[in-house]
Coordinates of C-alpha atoms in Angstrom, one line a residue:
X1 CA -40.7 23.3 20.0
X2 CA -43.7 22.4 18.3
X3 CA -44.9 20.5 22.1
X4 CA -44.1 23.7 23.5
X5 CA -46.4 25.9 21.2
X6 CA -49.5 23.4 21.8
X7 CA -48.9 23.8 25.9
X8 CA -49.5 27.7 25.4
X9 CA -52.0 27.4 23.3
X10 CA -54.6 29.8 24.8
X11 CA -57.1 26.9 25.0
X12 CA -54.8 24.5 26.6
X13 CA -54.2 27.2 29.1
X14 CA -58.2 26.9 29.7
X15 CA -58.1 23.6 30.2
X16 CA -55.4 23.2 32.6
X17 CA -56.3 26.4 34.6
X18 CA -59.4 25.2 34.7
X19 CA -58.9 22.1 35.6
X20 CA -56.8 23.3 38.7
X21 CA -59.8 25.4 39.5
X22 CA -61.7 22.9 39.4
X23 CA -60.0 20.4 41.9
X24 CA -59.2 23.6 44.0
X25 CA -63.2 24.0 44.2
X26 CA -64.2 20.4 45.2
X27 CA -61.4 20.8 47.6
X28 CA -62.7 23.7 49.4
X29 CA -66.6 22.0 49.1
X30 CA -65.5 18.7 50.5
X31 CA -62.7 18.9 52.4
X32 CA -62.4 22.8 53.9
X33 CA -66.1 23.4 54.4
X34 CA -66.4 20.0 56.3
X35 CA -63.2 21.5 58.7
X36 CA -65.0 24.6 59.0
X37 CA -68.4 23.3 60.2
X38 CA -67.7 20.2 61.9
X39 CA -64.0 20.2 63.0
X40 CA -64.2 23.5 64.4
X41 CA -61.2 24.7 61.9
X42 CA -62.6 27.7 60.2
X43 CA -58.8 28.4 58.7
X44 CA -59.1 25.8 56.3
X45 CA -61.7 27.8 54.2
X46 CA -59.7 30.7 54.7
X47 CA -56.4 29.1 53.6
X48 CA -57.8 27.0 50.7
X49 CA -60.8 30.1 49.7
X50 CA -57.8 32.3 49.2
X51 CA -55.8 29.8 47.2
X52 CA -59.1 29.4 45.1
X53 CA -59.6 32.7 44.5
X54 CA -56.3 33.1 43.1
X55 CA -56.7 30.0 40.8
X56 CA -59.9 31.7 39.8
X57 CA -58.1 34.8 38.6
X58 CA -55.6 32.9 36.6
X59 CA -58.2 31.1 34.8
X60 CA -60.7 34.3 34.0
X61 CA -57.2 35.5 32.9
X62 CA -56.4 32.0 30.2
X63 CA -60.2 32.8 29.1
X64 CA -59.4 36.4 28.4
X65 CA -56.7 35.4 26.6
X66 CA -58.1 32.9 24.8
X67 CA -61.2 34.8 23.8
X68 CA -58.6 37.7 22.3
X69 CA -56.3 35.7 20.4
X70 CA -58.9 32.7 18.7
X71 CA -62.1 35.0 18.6
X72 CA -63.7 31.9 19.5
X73 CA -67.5 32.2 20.0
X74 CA -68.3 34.6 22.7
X75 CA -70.5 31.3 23.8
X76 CA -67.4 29.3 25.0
X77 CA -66.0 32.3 27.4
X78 CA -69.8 32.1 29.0
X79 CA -69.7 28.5 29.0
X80 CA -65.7 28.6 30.6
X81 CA -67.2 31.5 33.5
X82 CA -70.0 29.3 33.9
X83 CA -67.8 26.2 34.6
X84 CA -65.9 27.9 37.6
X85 CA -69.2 28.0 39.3
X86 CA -70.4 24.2 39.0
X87 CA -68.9 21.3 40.5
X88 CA -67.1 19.2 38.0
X89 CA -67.9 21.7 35.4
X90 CA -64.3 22.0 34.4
X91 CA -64.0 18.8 33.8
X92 CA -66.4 18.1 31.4
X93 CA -65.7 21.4 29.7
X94 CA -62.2 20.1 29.4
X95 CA -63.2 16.8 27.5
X96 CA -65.4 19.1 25.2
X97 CA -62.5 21.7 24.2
X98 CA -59.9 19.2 24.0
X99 CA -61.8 17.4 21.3
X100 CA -62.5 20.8 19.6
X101 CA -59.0 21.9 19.8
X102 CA -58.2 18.1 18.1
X103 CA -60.7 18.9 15.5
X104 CA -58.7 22.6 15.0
X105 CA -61.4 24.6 15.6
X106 CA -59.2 27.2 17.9
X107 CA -56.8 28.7 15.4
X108 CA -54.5 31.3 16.4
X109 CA -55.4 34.9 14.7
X110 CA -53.5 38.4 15.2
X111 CA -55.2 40.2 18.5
X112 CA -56.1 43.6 17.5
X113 CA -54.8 46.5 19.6
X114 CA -58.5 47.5 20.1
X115 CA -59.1 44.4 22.5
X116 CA -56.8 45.7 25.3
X117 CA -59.0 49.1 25.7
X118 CA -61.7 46.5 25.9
X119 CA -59.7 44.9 28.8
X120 CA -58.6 48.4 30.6
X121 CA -62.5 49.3 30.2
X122 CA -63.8 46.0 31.6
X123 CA -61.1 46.2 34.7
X124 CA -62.1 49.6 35.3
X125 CA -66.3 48.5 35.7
X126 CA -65.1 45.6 37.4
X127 CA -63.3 48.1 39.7
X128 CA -66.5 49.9 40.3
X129 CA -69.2 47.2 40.4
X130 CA -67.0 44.9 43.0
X131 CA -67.3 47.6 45.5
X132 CA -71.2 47.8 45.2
X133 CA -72.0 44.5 47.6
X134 CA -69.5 44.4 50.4
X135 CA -68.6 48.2 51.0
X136 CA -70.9 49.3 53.4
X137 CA -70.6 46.2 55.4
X138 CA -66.8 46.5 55.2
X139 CA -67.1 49.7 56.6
X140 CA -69.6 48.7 59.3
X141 CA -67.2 45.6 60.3
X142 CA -64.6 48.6 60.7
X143 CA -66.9 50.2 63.3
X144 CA -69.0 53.0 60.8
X145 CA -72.3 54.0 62.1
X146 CA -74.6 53.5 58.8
X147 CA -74.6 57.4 57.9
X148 CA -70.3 56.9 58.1
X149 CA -70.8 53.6 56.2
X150 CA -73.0 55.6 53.6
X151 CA -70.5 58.4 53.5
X152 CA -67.9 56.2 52.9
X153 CA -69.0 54.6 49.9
X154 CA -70.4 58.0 48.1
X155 CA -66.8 59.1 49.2
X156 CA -66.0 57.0 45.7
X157 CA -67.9 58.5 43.2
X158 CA -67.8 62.3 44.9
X159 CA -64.0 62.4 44.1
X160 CA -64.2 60.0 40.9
X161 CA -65.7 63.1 39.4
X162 CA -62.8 65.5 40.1
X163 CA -60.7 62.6 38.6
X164 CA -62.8 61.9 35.4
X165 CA -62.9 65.9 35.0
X166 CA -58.7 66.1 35.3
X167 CA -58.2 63.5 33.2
X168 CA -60.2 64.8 30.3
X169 CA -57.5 67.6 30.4
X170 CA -54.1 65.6 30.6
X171 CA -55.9 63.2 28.0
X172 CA -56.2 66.1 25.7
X173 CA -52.6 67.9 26.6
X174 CA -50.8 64.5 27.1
X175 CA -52.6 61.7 24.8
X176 CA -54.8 59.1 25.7
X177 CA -52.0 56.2 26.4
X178 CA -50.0 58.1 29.1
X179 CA -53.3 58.7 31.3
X180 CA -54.2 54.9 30.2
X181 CA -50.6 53.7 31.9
X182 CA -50.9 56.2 34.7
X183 CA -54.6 55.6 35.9
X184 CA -53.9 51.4 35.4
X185 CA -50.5 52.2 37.7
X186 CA -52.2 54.6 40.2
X187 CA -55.3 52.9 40.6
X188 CA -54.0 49.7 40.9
X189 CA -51.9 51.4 43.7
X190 CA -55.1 52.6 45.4
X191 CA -56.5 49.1 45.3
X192 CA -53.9 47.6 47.6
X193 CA -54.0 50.2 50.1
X194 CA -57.1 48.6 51.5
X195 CA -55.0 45.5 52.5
X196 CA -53.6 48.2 55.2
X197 CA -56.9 49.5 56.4
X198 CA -57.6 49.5 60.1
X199 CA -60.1 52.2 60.8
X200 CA -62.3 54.3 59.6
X201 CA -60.1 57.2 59.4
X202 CA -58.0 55.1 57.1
X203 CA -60.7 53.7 55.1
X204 CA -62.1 57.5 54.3
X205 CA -58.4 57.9 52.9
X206 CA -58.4 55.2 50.7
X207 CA -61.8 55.7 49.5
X208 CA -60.5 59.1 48.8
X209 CA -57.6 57.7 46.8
X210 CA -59.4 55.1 45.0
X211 CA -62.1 57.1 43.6
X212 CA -60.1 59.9 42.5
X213 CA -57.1 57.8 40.7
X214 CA -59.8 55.3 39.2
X215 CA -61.7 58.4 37.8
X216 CA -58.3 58.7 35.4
X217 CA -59.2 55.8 33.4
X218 CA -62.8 56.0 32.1
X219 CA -62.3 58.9 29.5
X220 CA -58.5 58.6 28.6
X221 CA -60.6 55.0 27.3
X222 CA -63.2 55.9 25.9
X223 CA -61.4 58.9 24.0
X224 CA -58.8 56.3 22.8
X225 CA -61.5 54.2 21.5
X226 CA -63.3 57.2 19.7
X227 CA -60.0 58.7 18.0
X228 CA -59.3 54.8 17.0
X229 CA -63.1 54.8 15.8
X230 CA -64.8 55.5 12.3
X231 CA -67.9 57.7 12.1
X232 CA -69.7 55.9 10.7
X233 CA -68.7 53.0 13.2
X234 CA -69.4 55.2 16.0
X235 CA -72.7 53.4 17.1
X236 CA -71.6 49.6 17.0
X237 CA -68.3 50.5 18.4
X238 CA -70.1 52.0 21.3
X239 CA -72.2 48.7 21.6
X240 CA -69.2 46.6 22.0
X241 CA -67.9 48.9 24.5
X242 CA -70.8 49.0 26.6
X243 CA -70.8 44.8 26.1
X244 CA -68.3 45.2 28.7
X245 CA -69.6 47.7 31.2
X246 CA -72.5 44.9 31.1
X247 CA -70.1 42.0 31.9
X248 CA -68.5 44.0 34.4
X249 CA -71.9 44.5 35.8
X250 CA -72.6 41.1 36.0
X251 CA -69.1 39.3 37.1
X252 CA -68.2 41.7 39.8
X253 CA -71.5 41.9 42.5
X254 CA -71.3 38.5 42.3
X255 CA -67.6 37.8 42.0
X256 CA -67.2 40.3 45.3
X257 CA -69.7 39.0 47.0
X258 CA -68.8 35.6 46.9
X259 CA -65.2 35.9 47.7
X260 CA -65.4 38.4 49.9
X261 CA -67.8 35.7 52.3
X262 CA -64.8 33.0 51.7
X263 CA -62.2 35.6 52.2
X264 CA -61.8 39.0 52.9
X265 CA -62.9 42.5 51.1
X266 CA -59.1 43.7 50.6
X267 CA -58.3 40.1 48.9
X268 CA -61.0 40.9 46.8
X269 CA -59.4 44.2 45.9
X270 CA -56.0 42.8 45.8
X271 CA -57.1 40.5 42.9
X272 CA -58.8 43.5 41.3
X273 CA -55.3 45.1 41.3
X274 CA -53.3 42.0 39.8
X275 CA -55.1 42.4 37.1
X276 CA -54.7 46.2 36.3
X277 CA -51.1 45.3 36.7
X278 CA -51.2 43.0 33.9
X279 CA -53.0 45.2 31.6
X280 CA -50.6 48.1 33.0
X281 CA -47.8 45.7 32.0
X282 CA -49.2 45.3 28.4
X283 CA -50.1 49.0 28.2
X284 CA -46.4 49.8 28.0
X285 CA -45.2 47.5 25.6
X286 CA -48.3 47.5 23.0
X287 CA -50.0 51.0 23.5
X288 CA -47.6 53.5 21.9
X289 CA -47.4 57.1 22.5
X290 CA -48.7 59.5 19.2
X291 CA -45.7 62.5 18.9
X292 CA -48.2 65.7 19.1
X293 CA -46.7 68.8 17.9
X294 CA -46.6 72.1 19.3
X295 CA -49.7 73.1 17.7
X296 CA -52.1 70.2 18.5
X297 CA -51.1 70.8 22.1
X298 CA -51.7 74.7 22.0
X299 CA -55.3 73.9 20.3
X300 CA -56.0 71.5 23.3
X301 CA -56.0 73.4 25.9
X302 CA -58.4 75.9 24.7
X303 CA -61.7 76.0 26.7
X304 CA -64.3 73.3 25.6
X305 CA -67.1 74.8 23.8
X306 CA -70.5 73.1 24.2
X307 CA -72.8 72.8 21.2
X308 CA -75.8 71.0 21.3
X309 CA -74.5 67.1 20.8
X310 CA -72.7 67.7 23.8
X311 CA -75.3 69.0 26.1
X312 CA -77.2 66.3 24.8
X313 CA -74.7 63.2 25.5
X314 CA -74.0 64.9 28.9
X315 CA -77.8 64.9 29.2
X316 CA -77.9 61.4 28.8
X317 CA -75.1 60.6 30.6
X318 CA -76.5 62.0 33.6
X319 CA -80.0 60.7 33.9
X320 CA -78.9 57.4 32.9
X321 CA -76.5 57.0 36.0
X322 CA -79.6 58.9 37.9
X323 CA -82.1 56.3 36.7
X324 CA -79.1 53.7 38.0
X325 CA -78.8 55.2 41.4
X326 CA -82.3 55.8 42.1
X327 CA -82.5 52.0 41.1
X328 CA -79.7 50.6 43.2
X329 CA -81.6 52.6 46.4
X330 CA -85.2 52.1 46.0
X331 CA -85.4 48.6 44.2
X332 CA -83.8 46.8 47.0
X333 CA -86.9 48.2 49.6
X334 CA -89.5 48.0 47.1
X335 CA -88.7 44.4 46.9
X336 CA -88.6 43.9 50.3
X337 CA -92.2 45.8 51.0
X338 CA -93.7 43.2 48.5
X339 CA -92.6 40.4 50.9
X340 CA -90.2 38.5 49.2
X341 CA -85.8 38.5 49.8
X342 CA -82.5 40.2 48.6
X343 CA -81.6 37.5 46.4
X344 CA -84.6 38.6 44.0
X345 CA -83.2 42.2 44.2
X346 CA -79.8 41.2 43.0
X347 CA -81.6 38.8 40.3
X348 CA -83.4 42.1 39.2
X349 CA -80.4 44.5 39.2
X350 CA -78.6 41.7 37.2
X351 CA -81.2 40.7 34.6
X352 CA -80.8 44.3 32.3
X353 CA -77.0 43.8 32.5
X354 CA -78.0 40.6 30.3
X355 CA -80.4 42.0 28.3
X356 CA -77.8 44.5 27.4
X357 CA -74.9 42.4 26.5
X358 CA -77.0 40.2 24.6
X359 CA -78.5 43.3 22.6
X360 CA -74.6 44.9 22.3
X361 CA -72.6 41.8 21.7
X362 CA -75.1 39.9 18.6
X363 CA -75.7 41.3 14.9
X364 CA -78.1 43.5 16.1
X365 CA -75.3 46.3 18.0
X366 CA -74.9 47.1 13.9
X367 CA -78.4 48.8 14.2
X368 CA -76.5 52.0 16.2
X369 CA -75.2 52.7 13.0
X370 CA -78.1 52.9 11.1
X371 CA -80.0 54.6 13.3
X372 CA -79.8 58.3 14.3
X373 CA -78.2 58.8 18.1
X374 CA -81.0 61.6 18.1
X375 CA -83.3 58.7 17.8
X376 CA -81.4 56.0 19.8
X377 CA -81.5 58.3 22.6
X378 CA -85.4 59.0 22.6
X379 CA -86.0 55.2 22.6
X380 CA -83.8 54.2 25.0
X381 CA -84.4 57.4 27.9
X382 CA -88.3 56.8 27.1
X383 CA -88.4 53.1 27.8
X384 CA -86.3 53.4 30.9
X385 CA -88.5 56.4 32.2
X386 CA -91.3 54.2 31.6
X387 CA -90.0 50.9 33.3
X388 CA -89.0 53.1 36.8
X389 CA -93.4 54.0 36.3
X390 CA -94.0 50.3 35.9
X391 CA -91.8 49.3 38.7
X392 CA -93.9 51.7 40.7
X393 CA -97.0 49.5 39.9
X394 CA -95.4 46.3 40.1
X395 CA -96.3 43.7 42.5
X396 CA -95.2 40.6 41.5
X397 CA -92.3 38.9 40.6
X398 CA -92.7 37.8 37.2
X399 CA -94.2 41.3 36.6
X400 CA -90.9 42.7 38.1
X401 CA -88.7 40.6 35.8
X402 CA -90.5 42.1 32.6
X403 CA -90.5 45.6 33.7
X404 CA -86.4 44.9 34.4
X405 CA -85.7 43.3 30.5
X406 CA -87.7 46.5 29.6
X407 CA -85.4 48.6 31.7
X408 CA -82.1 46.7 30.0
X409 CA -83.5 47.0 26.3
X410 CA -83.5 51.3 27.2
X411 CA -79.9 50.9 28.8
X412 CA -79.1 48.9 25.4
X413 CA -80.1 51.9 23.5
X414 CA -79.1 54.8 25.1
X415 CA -75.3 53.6 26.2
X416 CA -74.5 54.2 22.7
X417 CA -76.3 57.1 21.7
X418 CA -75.1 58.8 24.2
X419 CA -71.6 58.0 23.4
X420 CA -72.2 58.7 19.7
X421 CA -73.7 61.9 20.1
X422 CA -70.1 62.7 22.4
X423 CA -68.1 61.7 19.7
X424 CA -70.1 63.5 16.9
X425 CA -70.0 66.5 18.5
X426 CA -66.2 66.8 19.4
X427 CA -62.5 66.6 17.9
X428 CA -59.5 64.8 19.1
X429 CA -58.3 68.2 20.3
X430 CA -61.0 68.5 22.7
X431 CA -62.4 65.0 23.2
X432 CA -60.4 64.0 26.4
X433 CA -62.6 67.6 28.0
X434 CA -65.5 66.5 26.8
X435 CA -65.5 62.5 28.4
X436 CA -64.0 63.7 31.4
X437 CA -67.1 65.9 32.0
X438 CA -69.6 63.1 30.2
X439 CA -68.1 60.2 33.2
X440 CA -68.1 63.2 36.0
X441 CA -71.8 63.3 35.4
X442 CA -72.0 59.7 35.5
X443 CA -71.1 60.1 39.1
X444 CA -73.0 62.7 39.4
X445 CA -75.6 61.4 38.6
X446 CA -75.5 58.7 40.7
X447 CA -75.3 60.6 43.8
X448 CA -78.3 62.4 42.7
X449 CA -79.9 59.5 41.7
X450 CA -79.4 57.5 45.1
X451 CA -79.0 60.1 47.7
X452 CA -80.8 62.7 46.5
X453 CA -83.9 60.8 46.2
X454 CA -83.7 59.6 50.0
X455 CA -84.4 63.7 50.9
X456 CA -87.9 64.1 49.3
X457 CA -90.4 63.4 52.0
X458 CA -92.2 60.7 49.8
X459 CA -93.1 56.5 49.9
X460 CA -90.8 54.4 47.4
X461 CA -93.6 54.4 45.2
X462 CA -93.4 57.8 44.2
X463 CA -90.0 58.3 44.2
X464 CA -90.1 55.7 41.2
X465 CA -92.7 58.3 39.4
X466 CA -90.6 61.1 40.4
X467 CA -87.3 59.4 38.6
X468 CA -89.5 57.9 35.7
X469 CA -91.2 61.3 35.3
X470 CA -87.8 63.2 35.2
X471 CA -86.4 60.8 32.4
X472 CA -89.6 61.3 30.4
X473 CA -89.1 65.4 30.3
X474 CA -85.6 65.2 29.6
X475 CA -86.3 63.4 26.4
X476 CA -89.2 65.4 25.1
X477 CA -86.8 68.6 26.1
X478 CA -84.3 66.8 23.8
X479 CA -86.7 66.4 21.0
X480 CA -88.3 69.7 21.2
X481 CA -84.8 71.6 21.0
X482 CA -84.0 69.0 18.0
X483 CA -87.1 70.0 16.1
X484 CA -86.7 73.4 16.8
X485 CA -83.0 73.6 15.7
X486 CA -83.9 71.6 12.8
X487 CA -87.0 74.1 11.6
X488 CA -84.2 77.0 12.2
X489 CA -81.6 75.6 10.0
X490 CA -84.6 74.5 7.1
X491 CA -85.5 78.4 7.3
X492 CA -81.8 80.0 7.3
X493 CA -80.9 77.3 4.1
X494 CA -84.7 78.4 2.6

């Protein structure tokens, strides 16, 4: 029995999976890729690229796992990812954790409920962000002209908004775990439709599908999370959250991307869907349902009522997915009109996901809950308002990378702020309302941010100013209001 533990010991499962992922890489670099180029059999990196990408699953799966149940150093689930990428990198990790495990550094400790939310919120980004590199070719390889192709992937977040703004209501009237099971089920659902795409016609459909049933997750999540949260906690809790929107933002362009080229878009959707089958799987048997009486559900379906933490989060919320947009539409073509490649463009869009992570995942996330959201907020709109002027003036690469870490250390502040100021502001009666309008504007936002932009009849230049100039008056509007509500309440308590 005791053999039997220590083989499903998350860190054995590490090692073996990646071990098997390993091999299954060097197969497909020396043996497929050979057959593909210089025996004329392109079906060997078909067949053994899909195999991979399965093994590849099952081992970001054992990390997961292992990362839950030891807490090991957030350092060793980087250093396992990073492994996956590097010839006879899983090897030598495997020496190195074996001798660890030996040494019983990897003990087994209780896995807090908390860490599945964090799972169904990372699928959820990772739904979103492994879309971003291969949909408009997808659709083009389908037959789209590019203003179809463009269509088709705003399609996504146009009826994701209709879906976060449902949601908040069932989260409200039905509880945050039902809408959890049903958005992991549904979406999941939505994900393998692709695999039956044919057309155009039919990929509109989908798209329809997918953005609307994936727009159930986001705020039955993030509502969960709040009711589970302390006030005081608000801010780090916020931090850690957004930890994972950063991973996601990291892992999927270039997990999509790359499998997509050694397979196919819908396998790279089908994986997506295993895993919001798993975590819809442990949904049912860990996240229990709270019995709501006939009063709490009476209270929530009254209308929302704004007050001024609300207008402010949603505030935030919008021109933070607007400063995204405009950033995912012009940054690519800015970087082009300096002379240099795409690869620098995705290295850009990438390097304030880091930043971010690093910022949210270290000691320092504790400094959300110290400092005022109010406050947060102002530093973090400001210095992203500032980087999209920068990025304007920008000519150089190295310049470009600065202005970028800039940009990530204002996402790193305003992600929780905004959040904060959302949860401040409402009660579990209404919250579900309230984050299913806060994640509609997200969308929103982005649409604004990346098609909206494309209609002023300016260069690229000053559609940076334009965005940078627009962050910049929403936060001295934020501060002005907050000074002047603050003078009025000093005078009524005078």
């Amino acid at each position: 029995m005791q053999s039997i533990k220590s083989y499903l010991h998350p860190v054995t499962l590490v090692r073996w999976s990646g071990i098997i992922d390993g091999i299954s890489l060097l197969v497909l670099l020396l043996i497929a890729m050979p057959l593909k180029y210089w025996a004329d059999l392109p079906y060997a990196v078909t067949l053994v690229g899909t195999i991979h990408g399965w093994i590849v699953m099952v081992y970001l799966a054992a990390i997961l796992y292992a990362q839950i149940s030891t807490r090991w150093n957030v350092v060793w689930s980087l250093l396992s990812l990073l492994a996956a990428f590097v010839p006879l990198g899983n090897f030598i990790l495997e020496r190195v954790l074996k001798r660890k495990q030996e040494q019983g550094h990897f003990t087994l400790k209780p896995i807090p409920l908390v860490w599945l939310v964090y799972a169904i919120i990372l699928f959820t980004f990772l739904d979103l962000f492994t879309q971003l590199p291969v949909m408009s070719t997808y659709a083009t390889s389908l037959g789209a002209s590019s203003m179809i192709a463009g269509f088709i992937v705003g399609m996504y977040s146009l009826t994701n908004t209709f879906g976060n703004v449902l949601a908040g209501v069932f989260t409200d009237r039905l509880g945050a775990n039902v809408i959890l099971k049903a958005g992991l089920l549904l979406t999941s659902f939505s994900l393998l439709l692709y695999n039956f795409v044919d057309s155009v016609q039919l990929l509109l459909i989908v798209r329809f599908l997918h953005g609307f049933l994936g727009g159930l997750i986001v705020p039955a999540a993030f509502t969960y999370m709040a009711n589970q949260t302390k006030t005081e906690k608000q801010g780090s809790q916020s931090a850690i959250t957004g930890s994972f929107v950063g991973i996601a933002a990291i892992i999927g362009p270039a997990y999509s991307g790359i499998m997509a080229s050694r397979t196919s878009v819908p396998f790279v959707f089908t994986t997506v869907a295993m895993l919001g089958v798993m975590l819809f799987v442990l949904s049912v048997f860990f996240l229990r349902s709270n019995k709501r009486g006939k009063t709490d559900r009476a209270r929530a379906v009254r209308k929302l009522e704004l007050n001024s933490g609300m207008v402010r989060a949603f505030l935030g919320a919008f021109f933070l997915m607007f400063s995204q947009g405009a950033l995912a539409y012009l940054l690519p073509q800015h970087v082009e009109s300096l002379g240099y490649n795409s690869r620098l463009s995705g290295m850009l869009m990438s390097i304030f996901g880091v930043v971010a992570v690093i910022i949210f995942a270290l000691p320092t996330n504790k400094l959300f809950d110290r400092l005022q959201p109010i406050r947060s907020f102002s530093i973090g709109l400001s210095l992203m308002g500032i980087s999209q002027l920068l990025i304007s003036q920008s000519a150089s690469a190295s310049v470009l990378y600065a202005v970028m870490t800039l940009y990530g250390l204002g996402f790193a502040f305003l992600f929780p702020a905004i959040n904060t100021l959302l949860a401040h502001s409402t009660t579990k009666e209404n919250r579900g309302q309230a984050y299913g309008i806060f994640y509609a504007l997200f969308s929103a936002g982005t649409v604004a941010g990346s098609s909206g932009l494309g209609l002023l009849p300016v260069t690229f230049e000053h559609q940076f100013i334009v965005t940078g100039c627009a962050l910049l008056t929403c936060v001295a509007g934020v501060m002005i209001t907050a000074r002047l509500a603050g003078e009025r309440s000093e005078s009524m308590n005078a």
